[in-house]
Amino acid sequence: MPFVHLPEGSRFLRPATERQAGAAAVFLDRDGVLLADVHFLRRPAQLRVLPGVPEAVRALQEHFALVVVTNQSGIARGLFGEEELLAIHAELARRLAIEGGVLDALYFCPHLPEGTVPAYRMDCECRKPKPGMLVRAACEWQLDLARSFMVGDAWRDVAAGRAAGVHSILLGSGEFQGTGAIAVAADLAQAARLILARRNGQSGLAGSVGRRG
Ligand SMILES: [Zn+2]
């Protein structure tokens, strides 16, 4: 069972009557997508939001629920606890909010089969590449997976997206054919442009930006 943080500005906290059932979501990996990849980020002071992220989040939030899905095996490894992770996620949401960005939920998997903390030592259904976090979020917030997207920088993210039935965009500069991703993008800003173009019915998504005009 994945765990979840709902930040102060989350639209999921509004009464259900104000929310649209069947909303599409963009699922976001955390490290390497929103935040600079620090090995086992432990303290809010280490947190660095990547360039272009607040703008991309603002553009996406107009049309999508925004749900972070992140493997946090550092908890099972005993490197940090749930309270420290909550502080990091609150700080991430706060930094984005300063620039008008909203995160609706942050799902995290604290587990690891070979973890050292017994409470989290398990072969769970939420650790990516498994789709448990996406499926759980879709179930809890009535999200339409068929119209949703996953953005991540690792094969695990793409695999989790595929298993959940969403379109995945792989961040990086490498080859994506055969990964199951529908496109590759340099960063979240570029991924957001691809997602919004596809939503608006402009074709040409079968490749990177600019490949087919
Ligand atoms: Zn898990």
Short mmCIF file of C-alpha atoms and ligand atoms in Angstrom, two decimals:
data_model
loop_
_atom_site.label_atom_id
_atom_site.label_comp_id
_atom_site.label_asym_id
_atom_site.label_seq_id
_atom_site.Cartn_x
_atom_site.Cartn_y
_atom_site.Cartn_z
CA MET A 1 0.00 0.00 0.00
CA PRO A 2 1.54 3.30 -1.00
CA PHE A 3 1.63 6.30 1.33
CA VAL A 4 0.45 9.77 0.37
CA HIS A 5 1.02 13.42 1.28
CA LEU A 6 -1.59 16.01 0.30
CA PRO A 7 -0.01 19.47 0.31
CA GLU A 8 -1.86 22.52 1.57
CA GLY A 9 -2.78 23.77 -1.90
CA SER A 10 -3.99 20.39 -3.18
CA ARG A 11 -7.20 20.55 -5.16
CA PHE A 12 -7.97 17.06 -3.87
CA LEU A 13 -8.69 18.68 -0.50
CA ARG A 14 -11.65 20.56 -1.92
CA PRO A 15 -15.10 19.04 -1.49
CA ALA A 16 -15.77 16.26 -4.01
CA THR A 17 -18.67 18.25 -5.44
CA GLU A 18 -16.24 20.92 -6.63
CA ARG A 19 -13.99 18.37 -8.30
CA GLN A 20 -14.55 16.94 -11.69
CA ALA A 21 -14.79 13.16 -11.62
CA GLY A 22 -12.82 11.54 -14.41
CA ALA A 23 -10.12 14.19 -14.53
CA ALA A 24 -6.94 13.33 -16.39
CA ALA A 25 -3.67 13.40 -14.45
CA VAL A 26 -0.02 13.90 -15.11
CA PHE A 27 1.98 11.58 -12.86
CA LEU A 28 5.43 12.95 -12.11
CA ASP A 29 8.51 11.19 -10.89
CA ARG A 30 10.20 13.40 -8.27
CA ASP A 31 13.99 13.19 -8.49
CA GLY A 32 15.39 14.10 -11.89
CA VAL A 33 12.02 15.50 -13.00
CA LEU A 34 10.98 18.11 -10.41
CA LEU A 35 14.11 18.11 -8.26
CA ALA A 36 17.79 17.83 -8.97
CA ASP A 37 18.74 14.23 -8.31
CA VAL A 38 20.47 14.15 -4.93
CA HIS A 39 21.30 10.63 -3.77
CA PHE A 40 18.83 9.96 -0.93
CA LEU A 41 17.65 13.52 -0.40
CA ARG A 42 17.16 13.81 3.37
CA ARG A 43 16.79 17.45 4.32
CA PRO A 44 14.66 20.26 2.88
CA ALA A 45 17.82 22.40 2.62
CA GLN A 46 19.21 19.99 -0.01
CA LEU A 47 16.19 20.46 -2.24
CA ARG A 48 16.75 22.15 -5.61
CA VAL A 49 13.83 22.65 -7.99
CA LEU A 50 15.01 22.13 -11.59
CA PRO A 51 14.88 25.05 -14.05
CA GLY A 52 11.58 25.47 -15.89
CA VAL A 53 9.66 23.26 -13.45
CA PRO A 54 7.37 25.92 -11.88
CA GLU A 55 6.32 27.17 -15.34
CA ALA A 56 5.69 23.62 -16.59
CA VAL A 57 3.66 22.78 -13.49
CA ARG A 58 1.55 25.92 -13.94
CA ALA A 59 0.85 25.05 -17.58
CA LEU A 60 -0.09 21.44 -16.80
CA GLN A 61 -2.25 22.19 -13.78
CA GLU A 62 -4.74 24.06 -15.97
CA HIS A 63 -5.81 20.76 -17.53
CA PHE A 64 -4.54 17.96 -15.31
CA ALA A 65 -4.40 16.82 -11.73
CA LEU A 66 -0.72 16.67 -10.78
CA VAL A 67 0.36 13.62 -8.81
CA VAL A 68 3.95 12.85 -7.79
CA VAL A 69 4.80 9.13 -7.62
CA THR A 70 8.18 8.44 -6.04
CA ASN A 71 10.12 5.41 -4.78
CA GLN A 72 11.58 6.31 -1.38
CA SER A 73 13.45 3.19 -0.34
CA GLY A 74 15.66 5.35 1.88
CA ILE A 75 12.91 4.85 4.48
CA ALA A 76 13.18 1.04 4.32
CA ARG A 77 16.96 1.43 4.42
CA GLY A 78 16.70 3.45 7.63
CA LEU A 79 18.33 6.52 6.05
CA PHE A 80 15.44 8.83 6.89
CA GLY A 81 11.93 8.58 8.27
CA GLU A 82 8.43 9.49 7.17
CA GLU A 83 8.59 12.79 9.07
CA GLU A 84 11.69 13.91 7.19
CA LEU A 85 10.06 12.96 3.90
CA LEU A 86 6.94 14.90 4.83
CA ALA A 87 9.12 17.97 5.51
CA ILE A 88 10.78 17.61 2.11
CA HIS A 89 7.46 17.25 0.32
CA ALA A 90 5.98 20.22 2.18
CA GLU A 91 8.99 22.29 1.16
CA LEU A 92 8.71 21.18 -2.48
CA ALA A 93 5.02 22.14 -2.55
CA ARG A 94 5.82 25.45 -0.84
CA ARG A 95 8.55 26.35 -3.35
CA LEU A 96 6.20 25.64 -6.26
CA ALA A 97 3.32 27.49 -4.61
CA ILE A 98 5.46 30.63 -4.35
CA GLU A 99 5.48 30.60 -8.16
CA GLY A 100 1.82 29.69 -8.53
CA GLY A 101 2.34 25.94 -8.98
CA VAL A 102 0.09 23.28 -7.43
CA LEU A 103 0.82 19.66 -6.59
CA ASP A 104 -2.35 17.72 -5.78
CA ALA A 105 -0.76 14.69 -4.14
CA LEU A 106 2.59 13.03 -3.52
CA TYR A 107 2.43 9.25 -3.37
CA PHE A 108 5.52 7.48 -2.12
CA CYS A 109 6.65 3.91 -1.72
CA PRO A 110 8.80 3.49 1.43
CA HIS A 111 9.35 -0.24 0.87
CA LEU A 112 12.21 -2.45 -0.20
CA PRO A 113 12.36 -6.28 -0.06
CA GLU A 114 15.92 -6.10 1.32
CA GLY A 115 15.27 -3.10 3.61
CA THR A 116 16.68 -2.95 7.12
CA VAL A 117 13.61 -1.45 8.83
CA PRO A 118 11.21 -4.37 9.41
CA ALA A 119 8.02 -2.30 9.03
CA TYR A 120 8.96 -1.40 5.46
CA ARG A 121 10.75 -4.58 4.42
CA MET A 122 8.45 -6.12 1.82
CA ASP A 123 7.94 -6.91 -1.80
CA CYS A 124 5.10 -4.42 -2.26
CA GLU A 125 2.78 -3.52 -5.09
CA CYS A 126 3.70 0.17 -5.10
CA ARG A 127 7.42 0.31 -5.84
CA LYS A 128 7.93 1.32 -9.47
CA PRO A 129 8.10 -0.40 -12.01
CA LYS A 130 4.88 -1.69 -10.44
CA PRO A 131 1.89 0.58 -11.06
CA GLY A 132 0.44 0.56 -7.52
CA MET A 133 0.86 4.27 -6.81
CA LEU A 134 -0.81 5.33 -10.06
CA VAL A 135 -3.61 2.82 -9.72
CA ARG A 136 -4.26 3.81 -6.11
CA ALA A 137 -4.33 7.52 -6.96
CA ALA A 138 -6.70 6.90 -9.87
CA CYS A 139 -8.99 4.92 -7.61
CA GLU A 140 -8.92 7.47 -4.78
CA TRP A 141 -9.48 10.55 -6.93
CA GLN A 142 -11.47 9.15 -9.87
CA LEU A 143 -8.74 9.89 -12.38
CA ASP A 144 -9.10 8.81 -16.00
CA LEU A 145 -5.95 6.81 -16.67
CA ALA A 146 -6.61 6.52 -20.41
CA ARG A 147 -6.23 10.30 -20.75
CA SER A 148 -3.35 10.55 -18.27
CA PHE A 149 0.42 10.77 -18.63
CA MET A 150 3.52 9.71 -16.72
CA VAL A 151 6.76 11.71 -16.89
CA GLY A 152 9.93 10.12 -15.54
CA ASP A 153 13.62 9.81 -16.19
CA ALA A 154 13.98 6.04 -15.71
CA TRP A 155 12.70 2.86 -17.34
CA ARG A 156 10.92 2.10 -14.07
CA ASP A 157 8.72 5.14 -14.56
CA VAL A 158 7.84 4.20 -18.12
CA ALA A 159 7.11 0.61 -17.09
CA ALA A 160 4.87 1.75 -14.22
CA GLY A 161 3.05 4.09 -16.59
CA ARG A 162 2.53 1.37 -19.16
CA ALA A 163 1.27 -1.06 -16.57
CA ALA A 164 -1.24 1.53 -15.35
CA GLY A 165 -2.38 2.28 -18.90
CA VAL A 166 -1.14 5.86 -19.17
CA HIS A 167 1.06 7.45 -21.85
CA SER A 168 4.65 7.75 -20.66
CA ILE A 169 7.23 10.35 -21.60
CA LEU A 170 10.84 9.56 -20.82
CA LEU A 171 13.16 12.41 -19.84
CA GLY A 172 16.69 12.30 -21.17
CA SER A 173 18.40 12.38 -24.50
CA GLY A 174 18.60 8.69 -25.23
CA GLU A 175 16.74 6.34 -27.50
CA PHE A 176 13.20 5.61 -26.41
CA GLN A 177 12.06 3.17 -29.09
CA GLY A 178 11.41 -0.12 -27.36
CA THR A 179 11.04 1.45 -23.92
CA GLY A 180 7.28 1.76 -24.26
CA ALA A 181 7.43 5.54 -23.93
CA ILE A 182 5.49 7.57 -26.49
CA ALA A 183 8.20 10.23 -26.65
CA VAL A 184 11.43 11.46 -25.17
CA ALA A 185 11.90 15.01 -23.82
CA ALA A 186 14.88 16.91 -22.47
CA ASP A 187 13.10 18.15 -19.36
CA LEU A 188 9.69 18.69 -17.78
CA ALA A 189 9.15 21.91 -19.75
CA GLN A 190 9.50 20.04 -23.03
CA ALA A 191 7.39 17.14 -21.77
CA ALA A 192 4.65 19.61 -20.78
CA ARG A 193 4.63 21.07 -24.29
CA LEU A 194 4.28 17.57 -25.77
CA ILE A 195 1.45 16.69 -23.41
CA LEU A 196 -0.45 19.92 -24.04
CA ALA A 197 0.01 19.60 -27.80
CA ARG A 198 -1.35 16.08 -27.71
CA ARG A 199 -4.26 17.18 -25.59
CA ASN A 200 -5.06 19.87 -28.15
CA GLY A 201 -5.14 17.24 -30.86
CA GLN A 202 -1.97 18.28 -32.62
CA SER A 203 -0.35 15.14 -33.91
CA GLY A 204 3.34 14.58 -34.30
CA LEU A 205 3.92 13.22 -30.84
CA ALA A 206 5.51 10.04 -32.14
CA GLY A 207 8.97 11.40 -31.53
CA SER A 208 10.77 14.22 -29.83
CA VAL A 209 9.75 17.84 -30.10
CA GLY A 210 10.27 19.24 -33.56
CA ARG A 211 10.82 15.91 -35.22
CA ARG A 212 7.64 16.15 -37.24
CA GLY A 213 7.21 19.90 -37.11
ZN ZN B 1 5.78 0.03 -1.79
#
